[in-house]
PDB file of C-alpha atoms in Angstrom:
ATOM      1  CA  UNK C   1       0.000   0.000   0.000  1.00 78.00           C
ATOM      2  CA  UNK C   2       0.972   3.643  -0.337  1.00 85.00           C
ATOM      3  CA  UNK C   3       1.246   4.013   3.451  1.00 90.00           C
ATOM      4  CA  UNK C   4       3.600   1.056   3.834  1.00 92.00           C
ATOM      5  CA  UNK C   5       5.673   2.174   0.868  1.00 91.00           C
ATOM      6  CA  UNK C   6       5.971   5.660   2.355  1.00 94.00           C
ATOM      7  CA  UNK C   7       6.956   4.181   5.723  1.00 95.00           C
ATOM      8  CA  UNK C   8       9.688   2.088   4.082  1.00 95.00           C
ATOM      9  CA  UNK C   9      10.894   5.137   2.176  1.00 95.00           C
ATOM     10  CA  UNK C  10      11.176   7.140   5.414  1.00 96.00           C
ATOM     11  CA  UNK C  11      12.974   4.235   7.078  1.00 97.00           C
ATOM     12  CA  UNK C  12      15.462   3.984   4.208  1.00 97.00           C
ATOM     13  CA  UNK C  13      15.917   7.771   4.269  1.00 97.00           C
ATOM     14  CA  UNK C  14      16.700   7.769   7.994  1.00 97.00           C
ATOM     15  CA  UNK C  15      19.212   4.961   7.573  1.00 97.00           C
ATOM     16  CA  UNK C  16      20.753   6.703   4.567  1.00 97.00           C
ATOM     17  CA  UNK C  17      21.181   9.925   6.557  1.00 97.00           C
ATOM     18  CA  UNK C  18      22.740   8.073   9.502  1.00 97.00           C
ATOM     19  CA  UNK C  19      25.189   6.039   7.460  1.00 97.00           C
ATOM     20  CA  UNK C  20      26.025   8.982   5.190  1.00 96.00           C
ATOM     21  CA  UNK C  21      26.863  11.072   8.252  1.00 96.00           C
ATOM     22  CA  UNK C  22      29.117   8.326   9.607  1.00 96.00           C
ATOM     23  CA  UNK C  23      30.820   7.736   6.247  1.00 95.00           C
ATOM     24  CA  UNK C  24      31.386  11.453   5.614  1.00 95.00           C
ATOM     25  CA  UNK C  25      32.598  11.992   9.165  1.00 95.00           C
ATOM     26  CA  UNK C  26      35.144   9.180   8.832  1.00 94.00           C
ATOM     27  CA  UNK C  27      36.519  10.561   5.559  1.00 94.00           C
ATOM     28  CA  UNK C  28      36.758  14.149   6.828  1.00 94.00           C
ATOM     29  CA  UNK C  29      38.421  13.062  10.061  1.00 92.00           C
ATOM     30  CA  UNK C  30      40.955  10.950   8.164  1.00 92.00           C
ATOM     31  CA  UNK C  31      41.742  13.809   5.748  1.00 92.00           C
ATOM     32  CA  UNK C  32      42.150  16.192   8.699  1.00 91.00           C
ATOM     33  CA  UNK C  33      43.964  14.077  11.298  1.00 88.00           C
ATOM     34  CA  UNK C  34      45.403  11.223   9.241  1.00 86.00           C
ATOM     35  CA  UNK C  35      46.105   7.944  11.033  1.00 85.00           C
ATOM     36  CA  UNK C  36      45.423   9.564  14.397  1.00 85.00           C
ATOM     37  CA  UNK C  37      41.725   9.583  13.525  1.00 85.00           C
ATOM     38  CA  UNK C  38      41.612   5.794  13.219  1.00 87.00           C
ATOM     39  CA  UNK C  39      42.117   4.989  16.885  1.00 87.00           C
ATOM     40  CA  UNK C  40      39.175   7.069  18.105  1.00 88.00           C
ATOM     41  CA  UNK C  41      36.704   6.112  15.380  1.00 91.00           C
ATOM     42  CA  UNK C  42      34.454   4.325  17.839  1.00 94.00           C
ATOM     43  CA  UNK C  43      34.433   7.242  20.280  1.00 92.00           C
ATOM     44  CA  UNK C  44      33.497   9.786  17.594  1.00 92.00           C
ATOM     45  CA  UNK C  45      30.828   7.875  15.671  1.00 93.00           C
ATOM     46  CA  UNK C  46      30.056   4.836  17.822  1.00 93.00           C
ATOM     47  CA  UNK C  47      26.768   6.188  19.181  1.00 95.00           C
ATOM     48  CA  UNK C  48      25.280   6.867  15.743  1.00 96.00           C
ATOM     49  CA  UNK C  49      26.603   3.533  14.501  1.00 96.00           C
ATOM     50  CA  UNK C  50      24.890   1.693  17.335  1.00 96.00           C
ATOM     51  CA  UNK C  51      21.609   3.523  16.708  1.00 97.00           C
ATOM     52  CA  UNK C  52      21.681   2.654  13.000  1.00 97.00           C
ATOM     53  CA  UNK C  53      22.362  -1.003  13.733  1.00 96.00           C
ATOM     54  CA  UNK C  54      19.582  -1.154  16.320  1.00 96.00           C
ATOM     55  CA  UNK C  55      17.130   0.332  13.825  1.00 96.00           C
ATOM     56  CA  UNK C  56      18.224  -2.261  11.260  1.00 96.00           C
ATOM     57  CA  UNK C  57      16.528  -4.929  13.398  1.00 96.00           C
ATOM     58  CA  UNK C  58      13.264  -3.500  12.035  1.00 96.00           C
ATOM     59  CA  UNK C  59      14.187  -4.981   8.658  1.00 96.00           C
ATOM     60  CA  UNK C  60      13.627  -8.463  10.080  1.00 96.00           C
ATOM     61  CA  UNK C  61      10.163  -7.349  11.200  1.00 96.00           C
ATOM     62  CA  UNK C  62       9.474  -5.873   7.750  1.00 95.00           C
ATOM     63  CA  UNK C  63      10.137  -9.270   6.168  1.00 95.00           C
ATOM     64  CA  UNK C  64       8.118 -11.170   8.776  1.00 95.00           C
ATOM     65  CA  UNK C  65       4.991  -9.041   8.268  1.00 93.00           C
ATOM     66  CA  UNK C  66       5.368  -9.149   4.500  1.00 91.00           C
ATOM     67  CA  UNK C  67       6.034  -5.523   3.562  1.00 91.00           C
ATOM     68  CA  UNK C  68       9.575  -6.382   2.438  1.00 91.00           C
ATOM     69  CA  UNK C  69       9.974  -9.250  -0.021  1.00 88.00           C
ATOM     70  CA  UNK C  70      13.626  -9.957   0.805  1.00 90.00           C
ATOM     71  CA  UNK C  71      14.611 -13.421   2.014  1.00 92.00           C
ATOM     72  CA  UNK C  72      14.501 -13.687   5.794  1.00 94.00           C
ATOM     73  CA  UNK C  73      17.457 -15.944   6.631  1.00 93.00           C
ATOM     74  CA  UNK C  74      20.215 -14.071   4.728  1.00 93.00           C
ATOM     75  CA  UNK C  75      19.052 -10.714   6.087  1.00 95.00           C
ATOM     76  CA  UNK C  76      18.728 -12.139   9.601  1.00 96.00           C
ATOM     77  CA  UNK C  77      22.285 -13.507   9.465  1.00 94.00           C
ATOM     78  CA  UNK C  78      23.731 -10.227   8.186  1.00 95.00           C
ATOM     79  CA  UNK C  79      21.996  -8.150  10.858  1.00 96.00           C
ATOM     80  CA  UNK C  80      22.807 -10.498  13.751  1.00 96.00           C
ATOM     81  CA  UNK C  81      26.467 -10.650  12.670  1.00 95.00           C
ATOM     82  CA  UNK C  82      26.757  -6.891  13.020  1.00 96.00           C
ATOM     83  CA  UNK C  83      24.804  -6.779  16.282  1.00 96.00           C
ATOM     84  CA  UNK C  84      27.010  -9.447  17.877  1.00 96.00           C
ATOM     85  CA  UNK C  85      30.310  -7.934  16.722  1.00 97.00           C
ATOM     86  CA  UNK C  86      29.324  -4.336  17.494  1.00 97.00           C
ATOM     87  CA  UNK C  87      27.535  -4.733  20.818  1.00 96.00           C
ATOM     88  CA  UNK C  88      28.983  -7.940  22.271  1.00 95.00           C
ATOM     89  CA  UNK C  89      32.589  -7.765  21.055  1.00 96.00           C
ATOM     90  CA  UNK C  90      33.503  -4.122  20.406  1.00 96.00           C
ATOM     91  CA  UNK C  91      31.202  -2.236  22.758  1.00 95.00           C
ATOM     92  CA  UNK C  92      32.007  -4.451  25.745  1.00 94.00           C
ATOM     93  CA  UNK C  93      35.810  -4.221  25.437  1.00 94.00           C
ATOM     94  CA  UNK C  94      37.223  -0.701  25.578  1.00 92.00           C
ATOM     95  CA  UNK C  95      40.653  -1.982  24.566  1.00 93.00           C
ATOM     96  CA  UNK C  96      39.254  -3.248  21.249  1.00 95.00           C
ATOM     97  CA  UNK C  97      37.513   0.052  20.436  1.00 94.00           C
ATOM     98  CA  UNK C  98      40.791   1.768  19.590  1.00 92.00           C
ATOM     99  CA  UNK C  99      41.995  -0.915  17.165  1.00 93.00           C
ATOM    100  CA  UNK C 100      42.355  -0.105  13.466  1.00 93.00           C
ATOM    101  CA  UNK C 101      40.074  -3.025  12.573  1.00 95.00           C
ATOM    102  CA  UNK C 102      37.107  -1.122  14.030  1.00 95.00           C
ATOM    103  CA  UNK C 103      37.685   1.713  11.578  1.00 94.00           C
ATOM    104  CA  UNK C 104      38.002  -0.740   8.673  1.00 95.00           C
ATOM    105  CA  UNK C 105      34.831  -2.530   9.722  1.00 96.00           C
ATOM    106  CA  UNK C 106      32.825   0.696  10.047  1.00 96.00           C
ATOM    107  CA  UNK C 107      34.100   1.915   6.680  1.00 96.00           C
ATOM    108  CA  UNK C 108      32.982  -1.280   4.911  1.00 96.00           C
ATOM    109  CA  UNK C 109      29.597  -1.369   6.640  1.00 96.00           C
ATOM    110  CA  UNK C 110      28.773   2.236   5.859  1.00 96.00           C
ATOM    111  CA  UNK C 111      29.982   2.128   2.271  1.00 96.00           C
ATOM    112  CA  UNK C 112      27.694  -0.836   1.646  1.00 96.00           C
ATOM    113  CA  UNK C 113      24.756   0.755   3.443  1.00 97.00           C
ATOM    114  CA  UNK C 114      25.012   4.152   1.756  1.00 97.00           C
ATOM    115  CA  UNK C 115      24.721   2.428  -1.626  1.00 97.00           C
ATOM    116  CA  UNK C 116      22.014  -0.001  -0.476  1.00 96.00           C
ATOM    117  CA  UNK C 117      19.725   2.571   1.112  1.00 97.00           C
ATOM    118  CA  UNK C 118      20.151   4.928  -1.846  1.00 97.00           C
ATOM    119  CA  UNK C 119      19.048   2.127  -4.168  1.00 96.00           C
ATOM    120  CA  UNK C 120      16.148   1.221  -1.857  1.00 95.00           C
ATOM    121  CA  UNK C 121      14.850   4.800  -1.655  1.00 95.00           C
ATOM    122  CA  UNK C 122      14.800   5.198  -5.426  1.00 95.00           C
ATOM    123  CA  UNK C 123      13.250   1.746  -5.864  1.00 93.00           C
ATOM    124  CA  UNK C 124      10.374   2.765  -3.552  1.00 91.00           C
ATOM    125  CA  UNK C 125       9.598   5.514  -6.060  1.00 91.00           C
ATOM    126  CA  UNK C 126       9.875   3.173  -9.029  1.00 91.00           C
ATOM    127  CA  UNK C 127      13.197   4.640 -10.173  1.00 92.00           C
ATOM    128  CA  UNK C 128      15.881   2.215 -11.274  1.00 90.00           C
ATOM    129  CA  UNK C 129      19.214   3.596 -12.470  1.00 91.00           C
ATOM    130  CA  UNK C 130      21.190   0.827 -14.113  1.00 92.00           C
ATOM    131  CA  UNK C 131      24.635   1.999 -12.810  1.00 94.00           C
ATOM    132  CA  UNK C 132      23.274   2.227  -9.251  1.00 95.00           C
ATOM    133  CA  UNK C 133      21.536  -1.147  -9.572  1.00 94.00           C
ATOM    134  CA  UNK C 134      24.755  -2.720 -10.838  1.00 95.00           C
ATOM    135  CA  UNK C 135      26.752  -1.095  -8.023  1.00 95.00           C
ATOM    136  CA  UNK C 136      24.279  -2.172  -5.348  1.00 95.00           C
ATOM    137  CA  UNK C 137      24.242  -5.831  -6.372  1.00 95.00           C
ATOM    138  CA  UNK C 138      27.927  -6.058  -7.291  1.00 94.00           C
ATOM    139  CA  UNK C 139      29.707  -4.082  -4.580  1.00 95.00           C
ATOM    140  CA  UNK C 140      28.261  -6.245  -1.807  1.00 94.00           C
ATOM    141  CA  UNK C 141      29.715  -9.390  -3.393  1.00 94.00           C
ATOM    142  CA  UNK C 142      33.175  -7.848  -3.159  1.00 93.00           C
ATOM    143  CA  UNK C 143      32.920  -6.064   0.185  1.00 95.00           C
ATOM    144  CA  UNK C 144      30.830  -8.501   2.220  1.00 96.00           C
ATOM    145  CA  UNK C 145      33.602 -11.169   2.406  1.00 95.00           C
ATOM    146  CA  UNK C 146      36.049  -8.424   3.409  1.00 96.00           C
ATOM    147  CA  UNK C 147      33.690  -7.310   6.175  1.00 96.00           C
ATOM    148  CA  UNK C 148      33.431 -10.919   7.412  1.00 96.00           C
ATOM    149  CA  UNK C 149      37.228 -11.138   7.547  1.00 96.00           C
ATOM    150  CA  UNK C 150      37.278  -7.869   9.512  1.00 96.00           C
ATOM    151  CA  UNK C 151      34.635  -9.222  11.898  1.00 97.00           C
ATOM    152  CA  UNK C 152      36.656 -12.380  12.395  1.00 96.00           C
ATOM    153  CA  UNK C 153      39.809 -10.371  13.018  1.00 97.00           C
ATOM    154  CA  UNK C 154      37.971  -8.159  15.536  1.00 96.00           C
ATOM    155  CA  UNK C 155      36.811 -11.261  17.388  1.00 97.00           C
ATOM    156  CA  UNK C 156      40.340 -12.707  17.429  1.00 96.00           C
ATOM    157  CA  UNK C 157      41.746  -9.410  18.737  1.00 96.00           C
ATOM    158  CA  UNK C 158      39.128  -9.364  21.497  1.00 96.00           C
ATOM    159  CA  UNK C 159      39.787 -12.905  22.762  1.00 96.00           C
ATOM    160  CA  UNK C 160      42.728 -12.029  25.082  1.00 95.00           C
ATOM    161  CA  UNK C 161      40.622  -9.332  26.772  1.00 95.00           C
ATOM    162  CA  UNK C 162      37.649 -11.666  27.267  1.00 95.00           C
ATOM    163  CA  UNK C 163      40.067 -14.197  28.748  1.00 93.00           C
ATOM    164  CA  UNK C 164      41.697 -11.646  31.068  1.00 93.00           C
ATOM    165  CA  UNK C 165      38.551  -9.895  32.293  1.00 92.00           C
ATOM    166  CA  UNK C 166      36.172 -12.844  32.200  1.00 90.00           C
ATOM    167  CA  UNK C 167      33.496 -10.762  30.478  1.00 91.00           C
ATOM    168  CA  UNK C 168      30.280 -12.772  29.890  1.00 93.00           C
ATOM    169  CA  UNK C 169      31.903 -15.930  31.281  1.00 89.00           C
ATOM    170  CA  UNK C 170      29.588 -17.609  33.762  1.00 87.00           C
ATOM    171  CA  UNK C 171      30.346 -20.192  36.425  1.00 80.00           C
ATOM    172  CA  UNK C 172      27.253 -21.550  38.109  1.00 72.00           C
ATOM    173  CA  UNK C 173      27.436 -22.166  41.886  1.00 71.00           C
ATOM    174  CA  UNK C 174      27.136 -25.545  43.615  1.00 64.00           C
ATOM    175  CA  UNK C 175      25.379 -27.949  43.025  1.00 66.00           C
ATOM    176  CA  UNK C 176      25.751 -27.092  39.344  1.00 67.00           C
ATOM    177  CA  UNK C 177      29.045 -27.883  37.660  1.00 70.00           C
ATOM    178  CA  UNK C 178      28.222 -26.152  34.418  1.00 75.00           C
ATOM    179  CA  UNK C 179      30.085 -23.035  33.306  1.00 83.00           C
ATOM    180  CA  UNK C 180      30.272 -20.919  30.166  1.00 86.00           C
ATOM    181  CA  UNK C 181      33.707 -19.715  29.091  1.00 91.00           C
ATOM    182  CA  UNK C 182      32.886 -16.940  26.656  1.00 94.00           C
ATOM    183  CA  UNK C 183      36.114 -17.065  24.576  1.00 95.00           C
ATOM    184  CA  UNK C 184      35.090 -20.609  23.581  1.00 94.00           C
ATOM    185  CA  UNK C 185      31.681 -19.281  22.544  1.00 94.00           C
ATOM    186  CA  UNK C 186      33.359 -16.681  20.325  1.00 96.00           C
ATOM    187  CA  UNK C 187      35.632 -19.282  18.765  1.00 95.00           C
ATOM    188  CA  UNK C 188      32.613 -21.424  17.907  1.00 95.00           C
ATOM    189  CA  UNK C 189      30.858 -18.360  16.534  1.00 96.00           C
ATOM    190  CA  UNK C 190      33.782 -17.833  14.160  1.00 95.00           C
ATOM    191  CA  UNK C 191      32.838 -21.134  12.519  1.00 94.00           C
ATOM    192  CA  UNK C 192      29.226 -20.002  12.252  1.00 93.00           C
ATOM    193  CA  UNK C 193      30.347 -16.654  10.846  1.00 95.00           C
ATOM    194  CA  UNK C 194      32.386 -18.121   8.004  1.00 93.00           C
ATOM    195  CA  UNK C 195      29.843 -20.866   7.288  1.00 93.00           C
ATOM    196  CA  UNK C 196      27.102 -18.252   7.052  1.00 93.00           C
ATOM    197  CA  UNK C 197      29.305 -16.193   4.739  1.00 94.00           C
ATOM    198  CA  UNK C 198      29.200 -18.935   2.099  1.00 93.00           C
ATOM    199  CA  UNK C 199      25.407 -19.066   2.264  1.00 94.00           C
ATOM    200  CA  UNK C 200      25.018 -15.279   2.111  1.00 95.00           C
ATOM    201  CA  UNK C 201      27.437 -14.904  -0.818  1.00 95.00           C
ATOM    202  CA  UNK C 202      25.431 -17.510  -2.725  1.00 94.00           C
ATOM    203  CA  UNK C 203      22.287 -15.486  -2.001  1.00 94.00           C
ATOM    204  CA  UNK C 204      23.993 -12.257  -3.116  1.00 95.00           C
ATOM    205  CA  UNK C 205      24.879 -13.853  -6.448  1.00 95.00           C
ATOM    206  CA  UNK C 206      21.267 -15.026  -6.830  1.00 94.00           C
ATOM    207  CA  UNK C 207      19.953 -11.528  -6.132  1.00 93.00           C
ATOM    208  CA  UNK C 208      22.393 -10.040  -8.615  1.00 93.00           C
ATOM    209  CA  UNK C 209      21.279 -12.430 -11.337  1.00 93.00           C
ATOM    210  CA  UNK C 210      17.618 -11.798 -10.560  1.00 90.00           C
ATOM    211  CA  UNK C 211      17.855  -8.002 -10.663  1.00 87.00           C
ATOM    212  CA  UNK C 212      20.441  -7.475 -13.385  1.00 88.00           C
ATOM    213  CA  UNK C 213      19.175 -10.367 -15.469  1.00 76.00           C
ATOM    214  CA  UNK C 214      15.693  -8.898 -15.424  1.00 50.00           C
ATOM    215  CA  UNK C 215      16.966  -5.400 -16.056  1.00 48.00           C
ATOM    216  CA  UNK C 216      15.474  -5.143 -19.522  1.00 45.00           C
ATOM    217  CA  UNK C 217      12.001  -5.831 -18.202  1.00 43.00           C
ATOM    218  CA  UNK C 218      12.055  -2.952 -15.729  1.00 45.00           C
ATOM    219  CA  UNK C 219      11.562   0.665 -16.509  1.00 43.00           C
ATOM    220  CA  UNK C 220      15.068   1.838 -15.748  1.00 44.00           C
ATOM    221  CA  UNK C 221      16.111   5.455 -16.190  1.00 43.00           C
ATOM    222  CA  UNK C 222      19.711   6.030 -17.116  1.00 39.00           C
TER     223      UNK C 222
END
Protein backbone atom coordinates (compact mmCIF):
# COMPACT_ATOMS: atom_id res chain seq x y z
CA UNK A 1 0.00 0.00 0.00
CA UNK A 2 0.97 3.64 -0.34
CA UNK A 3 1.25 4.01 3.45
CA UNK A 4 3.60 1.06 3.83
CA UNK A 5 5.67 2.17 0.87
CA UNK A 6 5.97 5.66 2.35
CA UNK A 7 6.96 4.18 5.72
CA UNK A 8 9.69 2.09 4.08
CA UNK A 9 10.89 5.14 2.18
CA UNK A 10 11.18 7.14 5.41
CA UNK A 11 12.97 4.23 7.08
CA UNK A 12 15.46 3.98 4.21
CA UNK A 13 15.92 7.77 4.27
CA UNK A 14 16.70 7.77 7.99
CA UNK A 15 19.21 4.96 7.57
CA UNK A 16 20.75 6.70 4.57
CA UNK A 17 21.18 9.93 6.56
CA UNK A 18 22.74 8.07 9.50
CA UNK A 19 25.19 6.04 7.46
CA UNK A 20 26.03 8.98 5.19
CA UNK A 21 26.86 11.07 8.25
CA UNK A 22 29.12 8.33 9.61
CA UNK A 23 30.82 7.74 6.25
CA UNK A 24 31.39 11.45 5.61
CA UNK A 25 32.60 11.99 9.16
CA UNK A 26 35.14 9.18 8.83
CA UNK A 27 36.52 10.56 5.56
CA UNK A 28 36.76 14.15 6.83
CA UNK A 29 38.42 13.06 10.06
CA UNK A 30 40.95 10.95 8.16
CA UNK A 31 41.74 13.81 5.75
CA UNK A 32 42.15 16.19 8.70
CA UNK A 33 43.96 14.08 11.30
CA UNK A 34 45.40 11.22 9.24
CA UNK A 35 46.10 7.94 11.03
CA UNK A 36 45.42 9.56 14.40
CA UNK A 37 41.73 9.58 13.53
CA UNK A 38 41.61 5.79 13.22
CA UNK A 39 42.12 4.99 16.89
CA UNK A 40 39.18 7.07 18.11
CA UNK A 41 36.70 6.11 15.38
CA UNK A 42 34.45 4.33 17.84
CA UNK A 43 34.43 7.24 20.28
CA UNK A 44 33.50 9.79 17.59
CA UNK A 45 30.83 7.87 15.67
CA UNK A 46 30.06 4.84 17.82
CA UNK A 47 26.77 6.19 19.18
CA UNK A 48 25.28 6.87 15.74
CA UNK A 49 26.60 3.53 14.50
CA UNK A 50 24.89 1.69 17.33
CA UNK A 51 21.61 3.52 16.71
CA UNK A 52 21.68 2.65 13.00
CA UNK A 53 22.36 -1.00 13.73
CA UNK A 54 19.58 -1.15 16.32
CA UNK A 55 17.13 0.33 13.82
CA UNK A 56 18.22 -2.26 11.26
CA UNK A 57 16.53 -4.93 13.40
CA UNK A 58 13.26 -3.50 12.03
CA UNK A 59 14.19 -4.98 8.66
CA UNK A 60 13.63 -8.46 10.08
CA UNK A 61 10.16 -7.35 11.20
CA UNK A 62 9.47 -5.87 7.75
CA UNK A 63 10.14 -9.27 6.17
CA UNK A 64 8.12 -11.17 8.78
CA UNK A 65 4.99 -9.04 8.27
CA UNK A 66 5.37 -9.15 4.50
CA UNK A 67 6.03 -5.52 3.56
CA UNK A 68 9.58 -6.38 2.44
CA UNK A 69 9.97 -9.25 -0.02
CA UNK A 70 13.63 -9.96 0.81
CA UNK A 71 14.61 -13.42 2.01
CA UNK A 72 14.50 -13.69 5.79
CA UNK A 73 17.46 -15.94 6.63
CA UNK A 74 20.21 -14.07 4.73
CA UNK A 75 19.05 -10.71 6.09
CA UNK A 76 18.73 -12.14 9.60
CA UNK A 77 22.28 -13.51 9.47
CA UNK A 78 23.73 -10.23 8.19
CA UNK A 79 22.00 -8.15 10.86
CA UNK A 80 22.81 -10.50 13.75
CA UNK A 81 26.47 -10.65 12.67
CA UNK A 82 26.76 -6.89 13.02
CA UNK A 83 24.80 -6.78 16.28
CA UNK A 84 27.01 -9.45 17.88
CA UNK A 85 30.31 -7.93 16.72
CA UNK A 86 29.32 -4.34 17.49
CA UNK A 87 27.54 -4.73 20.82
CA UNK A 88 28.98 -7.94 22.27
CA UNK A 89 32.59 -7.76 21.05
CA UNK A 90 33.50 -4.12 20.41
CA UNK A 91 31.20 -2.24 22.76
CA UNK A 92 32.01 -4.45 25.74
CA UNK A 93 35.81 -4.22 25.44
CA UNK A 94 37.22 -0.70 25.58
CA UNK A 95 40.65 -1.98 24.57
CA UNK A 96 39.25 -3.25 21.25
CA UNK A 97 37.51 0.05 20.44
CA UNK A 98 40.79 1.77 19.59
CA UNK A 99 42.00 -0.91 17.16
CA UNK A 100 42.36 -0.11 13.47
CA UNK A 101 40.07 -3.02 12.57
CA UNK A 102 37.11 -1.12 14.03
CA UNK A 103 37.69 1.71 11.58
CA UNK A 104 38.00 -0.74 8.67
CA UNK A 105 34.83 -2.53 9.72
CA UNK A 106 32.82 0.70 10.05
CA UNK A 107 34.10 1.91 6.68
CA UNK A 108 32.98 -1.28 4.91
CA UNK A 109 29.60 -1.37 6.64
CA UNK A 110 28.77 2.24 5.86
CA UNK A 111 29.98 2.13 2.27
CA UNK A 112 27.69 -0.84 1.65
CA UNK A 113 24.76 0.76 3.44
CA UNK A 114 25.01 4.15 1.76
CA UNK A 115 24.72 2.43 -1.63
CA UNK A 116 22.01 0.00 -0.48
CA UNK A 117 19.72 2.57 1.11
CA UNK A 118 20.15 4.93 -1.85
CA UNK A 119 19.05 2.13 -4.17
CA UNK A 120 16.15 1.22 -1.86
CA UNK A 121 14.85 4.80 -1.65
CA UNK A 122 14.80 5.20 -5.43
CA UNK A 123 13.25 1.75 -5.86
CA UNK A 124 10.37 2.77 -3.55
CA UNK A 125 9.60 5.51 -6.06
CA UNK A 126 9.87 3.17 -9.03
CA UNK A 127 13.20 4.64 -10.17
CA UNK A 128 15.88 2.21 -11.27
CA UNK A 129 19.21 3.60 -12.47
CA UNK A 130 21.19 0.83 -14.11
CA UNK A 131 24.63 2.00 -12.81
CA UNK A 132 23.27 2.23 -9.25
CA UNK A 133 21.54 -1.15 -9.57
CA UNK A 134 24.75 -2.72 -10.84
CA UNK A 135 26.75 -1.10 -8.02
CA UNK A 136 24.28 -2.17 -5.35
CA UNK A 137 24.24 -5.83 -6.37
CA UNK A 138 27.93 -6.06 -7.29
CA UNK A 139 29.71 -4.08 -4.58
CA UNK A 140 28.26 -6.25 -1.81
CA UNK A 141 29.72 -9.39 -3.39
CA UNK A 142 33.17 -7.85 -3.16
CA UNK A 143 32.92 -6.06 0.19
CA UNK A 144 30.83 -8.50 2.22
CA UNK A 145 33.60 -11.17 2.41
CA UNK A 146 36.05 -8.42 3.41
CA UNK A 147 33.69 -7.31 6.18
CA UNK A 148 33.43 -10.92 7.41
CA UNK A 149 37.23 -11.14 7.55
CA UNK A 150 37.28 -7.87 9.51
CA UNK A 151 34.64 -9.22 11.90
CA UNK A 152 36.66 -12.38 12.40
CA UNK A 153 39.81 -10.37 13.02
CA UNK A 154 37.97 -8.16 15.54
CA UNK A 155 36.81 -11.26 17.39
CA UNK A 156 40.34 -12.71 17.43
CA UNK A 157 41.75 -9.41 18.74
CA UNK A 158 39.13 -9.36 21.50
CA UNK A 159 39.79 -12.90 22.76
CA UNK A 160 42.73 -12.03 25.08
CA UNK A 161 40.62 -9.33 26.77
CA UNK A 162 37.65 -11.67 27.27
CA UNK A 163 40.07 -14.20 28.75
CA UNK A 164 41.70 -11.65 31.07
CA UNK A 165 38.55 -9.90 32.29
CA UNK A 166 36.17 -12.84 32.20
CA UNK A 167 33.50 -10.76 30.48
CA UNK A 168 30.28 -12.77 29.89
CA UNK A 169 31.90 -15.93 31.28
CA UNK A 170 29.59 -17.61 33.76
CA UNK A 171 30.35 -20.19 36.42
CA UNK A 172 27.25 -21.55 38.11
CA UNK A 173 27.44 -22.17 41.89
CA UNK A 174 27.14 -25.55 43.61
CA UNK A 175 25.38 -27.95 43.03
CA UNK A 176 25.75 -27.09 39.34
CA UNK A 177 29.05 -27.88 37.66
CA UNK A 178 28.22 -26.15 34.42
CA UNK A 179 30.09 -23.03 33.31
CA UNK A 180 30.27 -20.92 30.17
CA UNK A 181 33.71 -19.71 29.09
CA UNK A 182 32.89 -16.94 26.66
CA UNK A 183 36.11 -17.07 24.58
CA UNK A 184 35.09 -20.61 23.58
CA UNK A 185 31.68 -19.28 22.54
CA UNK A 186 33.36 -16.68 20.32
CA UNK A 187 35.63 -19.28 18.76
CA UNK A 188 32.61 -21.42 17.91
CA UNK A 189 30.86 -18.36 16.53
CA UNK A 190 33.78 -17.83 14.16
CA UNK A 191 32.84 -21.13 12.52
CA UNK A 192 29.23 -20.00 12.25
CA UNK A 193 30.35 -16.65 10.85
CA UNK A 194 32.39 -18.12 8.00
CA UNK A 195 29.84 -20.87 7.29
CA UNK A 196 27.10 -18.25 7.05
CA UNK A 197 29.31 -16.19 4.74
CA UNK A 198 29.20 -18.93 2.10
CA UNK A 199 25.41 -19.07 2.26
CA UNK A 200 25.02 -15.28 2.11
CA UNK A 201 27.44 -14.90 -0.82
CA UNK A 202 25.43 -17.51 -2.73
CA UNK A 203 22.29 -15.49 -2.00
CA UNK A 204 23.99 -12.26 -3.12
CA UNK A 205 24.88 -13.85 -6.45
CA UNK A 206 21.27 -15.03 -6.83
CA UNK A 207 19.95 -11.53 -6.13
CA UNK A 208 22.39 -10.04 -8.61
CA UNK A 209 21.28 -12.43 -11.34
CA UNK A 210 17.62 -11.80 -10.56
CA UNK A 211 17.85 -8.00 -10.66
CA UNK A 212 20.44 -7.47 -13.38
CA UNK A 213 19.17 -10.37 -15.47
CA UNK A 214 15.69 -8.90 -15.42
CA UNK A 215 16.97 -5.40 -16.06
CA UNK A 216 15.47 -5.14 -19.52
CA UNK A 217 12.00 -5.83 -18.20
CA UNK A 218 12.06 -2.95 -15.73
CA UNK A 219 11.56 0.67 -16.51
CA UNK A 220 15.07 1.84 -15.75
CA UNK A 221 16.11 5.45 -16.19
CA UNK A 222 19.71 6.03 -17.12
